[in-house]
mmCIF file of C-alpha atoms in Angstrom:
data_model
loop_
_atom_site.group_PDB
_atom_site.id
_atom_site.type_symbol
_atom_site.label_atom_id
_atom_site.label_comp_id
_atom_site.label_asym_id
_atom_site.label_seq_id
_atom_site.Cartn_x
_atom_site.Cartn_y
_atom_site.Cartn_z
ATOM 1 C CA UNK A 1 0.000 0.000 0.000
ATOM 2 C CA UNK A 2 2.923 2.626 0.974
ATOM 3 C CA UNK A 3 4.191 1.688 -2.529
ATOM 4 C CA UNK A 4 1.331 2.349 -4.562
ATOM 5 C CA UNK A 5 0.524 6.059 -2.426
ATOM 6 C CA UNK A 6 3.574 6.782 -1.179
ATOM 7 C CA UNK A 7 3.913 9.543 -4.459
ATOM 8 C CA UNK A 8 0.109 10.981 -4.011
ATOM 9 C CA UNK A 9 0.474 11.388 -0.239
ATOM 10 C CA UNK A 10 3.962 13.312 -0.058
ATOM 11 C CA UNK A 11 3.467 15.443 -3.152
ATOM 12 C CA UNK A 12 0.131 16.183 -1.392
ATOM 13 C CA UNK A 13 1.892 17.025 2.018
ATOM 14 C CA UNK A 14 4.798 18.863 -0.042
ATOM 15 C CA UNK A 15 1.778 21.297 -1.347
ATOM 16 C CA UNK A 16 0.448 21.385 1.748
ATOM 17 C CA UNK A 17 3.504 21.935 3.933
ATOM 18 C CA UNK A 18 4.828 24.506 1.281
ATOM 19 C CA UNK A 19 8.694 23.406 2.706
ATOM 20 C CA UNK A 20 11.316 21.190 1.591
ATOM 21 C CA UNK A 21 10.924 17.756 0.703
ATOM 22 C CA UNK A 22 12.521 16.463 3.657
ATOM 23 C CA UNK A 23 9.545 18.127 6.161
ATOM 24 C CA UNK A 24 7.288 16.319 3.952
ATOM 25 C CA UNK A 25 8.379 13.266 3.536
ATOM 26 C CA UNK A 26 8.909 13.109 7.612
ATOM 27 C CA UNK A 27 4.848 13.680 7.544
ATOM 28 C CA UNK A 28 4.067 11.365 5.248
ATOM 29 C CA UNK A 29 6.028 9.119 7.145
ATOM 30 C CA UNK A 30 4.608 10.120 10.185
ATOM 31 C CA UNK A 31 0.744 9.407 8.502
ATOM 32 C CA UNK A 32 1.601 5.960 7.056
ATOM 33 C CA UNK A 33 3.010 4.728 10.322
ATOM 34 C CA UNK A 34 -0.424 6.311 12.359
ATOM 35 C CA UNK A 35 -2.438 4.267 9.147
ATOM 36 C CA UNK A 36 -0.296 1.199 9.365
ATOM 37 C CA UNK A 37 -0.991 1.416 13.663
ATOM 38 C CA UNK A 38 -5.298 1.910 12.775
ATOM 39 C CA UNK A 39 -5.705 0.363 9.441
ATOM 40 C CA UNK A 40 -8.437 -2.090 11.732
ATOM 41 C CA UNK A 41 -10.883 1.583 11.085
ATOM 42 C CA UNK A 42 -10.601 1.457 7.752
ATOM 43 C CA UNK A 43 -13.918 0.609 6.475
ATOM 44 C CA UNK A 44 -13.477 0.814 2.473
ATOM 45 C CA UNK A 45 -10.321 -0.581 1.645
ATOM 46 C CA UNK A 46 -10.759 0.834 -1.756
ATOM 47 C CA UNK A 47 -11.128 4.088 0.185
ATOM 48 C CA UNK A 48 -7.618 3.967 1.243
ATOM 49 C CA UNK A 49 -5.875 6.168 -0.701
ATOM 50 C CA UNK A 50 -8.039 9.311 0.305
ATOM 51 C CA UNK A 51 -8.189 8.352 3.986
ATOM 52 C CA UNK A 52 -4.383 7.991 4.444
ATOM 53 C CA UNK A 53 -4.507 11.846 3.110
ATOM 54 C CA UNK A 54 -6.828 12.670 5.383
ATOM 55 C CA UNK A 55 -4.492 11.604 8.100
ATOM 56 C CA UNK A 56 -1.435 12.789 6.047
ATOM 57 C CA UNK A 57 -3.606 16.432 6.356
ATOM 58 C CA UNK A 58 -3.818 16.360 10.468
ATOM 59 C CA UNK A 59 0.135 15.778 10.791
ATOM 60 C CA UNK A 60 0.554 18.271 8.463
ATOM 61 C CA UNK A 61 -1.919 20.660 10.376
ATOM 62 C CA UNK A 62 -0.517 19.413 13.430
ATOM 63 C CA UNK A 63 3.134 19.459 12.062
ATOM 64 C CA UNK A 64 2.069 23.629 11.175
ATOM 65 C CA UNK A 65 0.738 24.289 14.485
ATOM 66 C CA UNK A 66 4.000 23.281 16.149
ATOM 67 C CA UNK A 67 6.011 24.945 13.870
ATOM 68 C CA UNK A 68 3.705 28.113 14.504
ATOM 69 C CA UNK A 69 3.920 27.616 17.730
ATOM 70 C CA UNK A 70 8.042 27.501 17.981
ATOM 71 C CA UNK A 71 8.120 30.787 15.999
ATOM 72 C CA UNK A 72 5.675 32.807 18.681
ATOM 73 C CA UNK A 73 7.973 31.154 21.544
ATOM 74 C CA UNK A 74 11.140 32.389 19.326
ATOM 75 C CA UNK A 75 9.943 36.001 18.814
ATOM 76 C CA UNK A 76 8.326 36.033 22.508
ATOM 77 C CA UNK A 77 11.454 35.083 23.949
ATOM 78 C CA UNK A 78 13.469 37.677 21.354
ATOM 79 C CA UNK A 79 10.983 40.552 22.450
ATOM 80 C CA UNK A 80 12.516 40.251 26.231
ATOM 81 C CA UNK A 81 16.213 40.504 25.575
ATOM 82 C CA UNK A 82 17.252 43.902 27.277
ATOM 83 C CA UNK A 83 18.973 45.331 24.154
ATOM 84 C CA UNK A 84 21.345 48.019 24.592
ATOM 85 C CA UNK A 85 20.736 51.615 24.517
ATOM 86 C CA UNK A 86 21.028 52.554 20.465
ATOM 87 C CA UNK A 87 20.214 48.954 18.926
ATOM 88 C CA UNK A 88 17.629 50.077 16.250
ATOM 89 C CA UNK A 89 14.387 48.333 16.266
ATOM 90 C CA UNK A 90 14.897 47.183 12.442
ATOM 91 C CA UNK A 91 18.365 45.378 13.898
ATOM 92 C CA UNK A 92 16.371 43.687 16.739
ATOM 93 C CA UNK A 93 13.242 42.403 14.444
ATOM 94 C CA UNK A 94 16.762 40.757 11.773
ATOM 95 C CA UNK A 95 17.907 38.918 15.081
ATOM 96 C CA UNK A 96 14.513 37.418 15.300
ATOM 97 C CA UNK A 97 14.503 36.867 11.611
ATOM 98 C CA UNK A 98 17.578 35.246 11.900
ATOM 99 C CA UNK A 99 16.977 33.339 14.884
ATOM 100 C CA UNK A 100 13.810 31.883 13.150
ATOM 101 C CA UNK A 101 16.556 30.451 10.229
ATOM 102 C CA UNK A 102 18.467 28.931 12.394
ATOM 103 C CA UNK A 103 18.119 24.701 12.531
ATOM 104 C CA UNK A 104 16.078 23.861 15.759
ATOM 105 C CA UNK A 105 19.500 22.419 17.249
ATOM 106 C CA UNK A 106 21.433 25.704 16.149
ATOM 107 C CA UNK A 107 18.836 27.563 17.376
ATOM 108 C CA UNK A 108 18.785 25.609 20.866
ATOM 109 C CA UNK A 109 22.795 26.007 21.885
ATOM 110 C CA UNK A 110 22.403 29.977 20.780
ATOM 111 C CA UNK A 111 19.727 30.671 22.511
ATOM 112 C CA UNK A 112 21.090 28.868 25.544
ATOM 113 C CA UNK A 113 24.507 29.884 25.405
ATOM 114 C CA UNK A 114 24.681 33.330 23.554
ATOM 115 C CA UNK A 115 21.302 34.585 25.020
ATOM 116 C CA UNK A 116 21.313 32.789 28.907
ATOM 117 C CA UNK A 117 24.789 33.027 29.470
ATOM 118 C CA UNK A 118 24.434 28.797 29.722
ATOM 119 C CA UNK A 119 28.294 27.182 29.710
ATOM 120 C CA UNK A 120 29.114 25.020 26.780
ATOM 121 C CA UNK A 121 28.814 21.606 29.069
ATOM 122 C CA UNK A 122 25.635 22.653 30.360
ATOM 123 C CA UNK A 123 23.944 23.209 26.956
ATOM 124 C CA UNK A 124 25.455 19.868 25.871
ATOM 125 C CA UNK A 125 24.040 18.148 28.874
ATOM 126 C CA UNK A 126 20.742 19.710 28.552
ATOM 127 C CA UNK A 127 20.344 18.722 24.879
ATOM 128 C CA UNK A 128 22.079 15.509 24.982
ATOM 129 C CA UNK A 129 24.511 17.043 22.216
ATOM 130 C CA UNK A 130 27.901 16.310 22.086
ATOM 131 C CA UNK A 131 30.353 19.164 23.826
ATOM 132 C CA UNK A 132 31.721 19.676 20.230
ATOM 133 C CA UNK A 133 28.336 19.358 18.141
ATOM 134 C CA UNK A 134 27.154 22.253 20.761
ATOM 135 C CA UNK A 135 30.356 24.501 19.992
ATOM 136 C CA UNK A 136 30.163 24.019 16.150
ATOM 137 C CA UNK A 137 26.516 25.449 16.707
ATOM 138 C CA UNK A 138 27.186 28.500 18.456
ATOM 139 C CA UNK A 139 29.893 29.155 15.972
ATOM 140 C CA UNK A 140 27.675 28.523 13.292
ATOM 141 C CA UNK A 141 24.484 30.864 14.783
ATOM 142 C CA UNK A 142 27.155 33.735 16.068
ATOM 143 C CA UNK A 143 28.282 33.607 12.836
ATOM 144 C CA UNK A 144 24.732 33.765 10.998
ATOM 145 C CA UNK A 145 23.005 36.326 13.463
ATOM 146 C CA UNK A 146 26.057 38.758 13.070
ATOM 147 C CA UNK A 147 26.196 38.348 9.416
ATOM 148 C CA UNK A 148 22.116 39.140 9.410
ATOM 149 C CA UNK A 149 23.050 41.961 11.628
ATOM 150 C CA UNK A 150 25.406 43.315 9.329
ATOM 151 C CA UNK A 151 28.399 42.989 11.825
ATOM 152 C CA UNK A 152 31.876 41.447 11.190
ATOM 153 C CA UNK A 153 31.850 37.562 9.759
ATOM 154 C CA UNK A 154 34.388 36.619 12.571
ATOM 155 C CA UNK A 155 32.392 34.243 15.088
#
């Protein structure tokens, strides 16, 4: 059955999702599994194709709400960093910009480290990351947040 929908179902979540293939095919993923797990409610087998997209369309919705939900926590938490006296407002709404870009992980060891003040060991213990995955990604988000911000390229 995955074989024979597998195409309709992710170019349907790909439309849906509007993102890169990869988001996608995690959701479609995601709905075959929750199918595979209740296939015993299926009542018209010949009806399979649209129900799997009907539970390929709540992960996605539910897959949008989170992501929604991580960019209002982002920009919340953004909005109560003390910024020094002369930071332009236009500078402050590229951090968030830029912090939005950032790869969850990325994002996660920046905000903890750059933004809380959070010691490399901690943030790797917190996040079950490797001490050397967690500096690469504070190297990697310095360097992308000053680069949005227009500062020097040196992390």
């Amino acid at each position: 059955m995955v074989e024979r929908h597998q195409a309709v179902v992710r170019a349907f979540v790909r439309r849906v999702l509007g993102g890169g293939s990869g988001e996608a095919d995690d959701v479609a993923q995601d709905a075959f599994l929750a199918a595979w797990s209740s296939l015993r409610s299926l009542r018209d087998p010949a009806g399979f194709r649209a129900w799997v997209c009907g539970i390929a369309w709540r992960k996605a919705q539910d897959r949008l709400r989170s992501s929604q939900r991580s960019a209002a926590r982002d920009t919340q938490w953004l909005q109560t960093i003390v910024t020094p006296a002369g930071i332009d407002p236009r500078e402050k709404a590229a951090l968030a910009a830029a912090m939005a870009e950032l790869p969850p992980d990325v994002r996660a060891c920046v905000a903890l480290c750059l933004a809380e003040g959070w010691s490399n060991a901690e943030a790797a213990a917190a996040l079950g990351l490797p001490l050397g995955t967690v500096k690469s990604h504070i190297a990697r988000g310095r360097a992308r947040l000053l680069s949005a911000l227009g500062g020097p390229d040196d992390a």
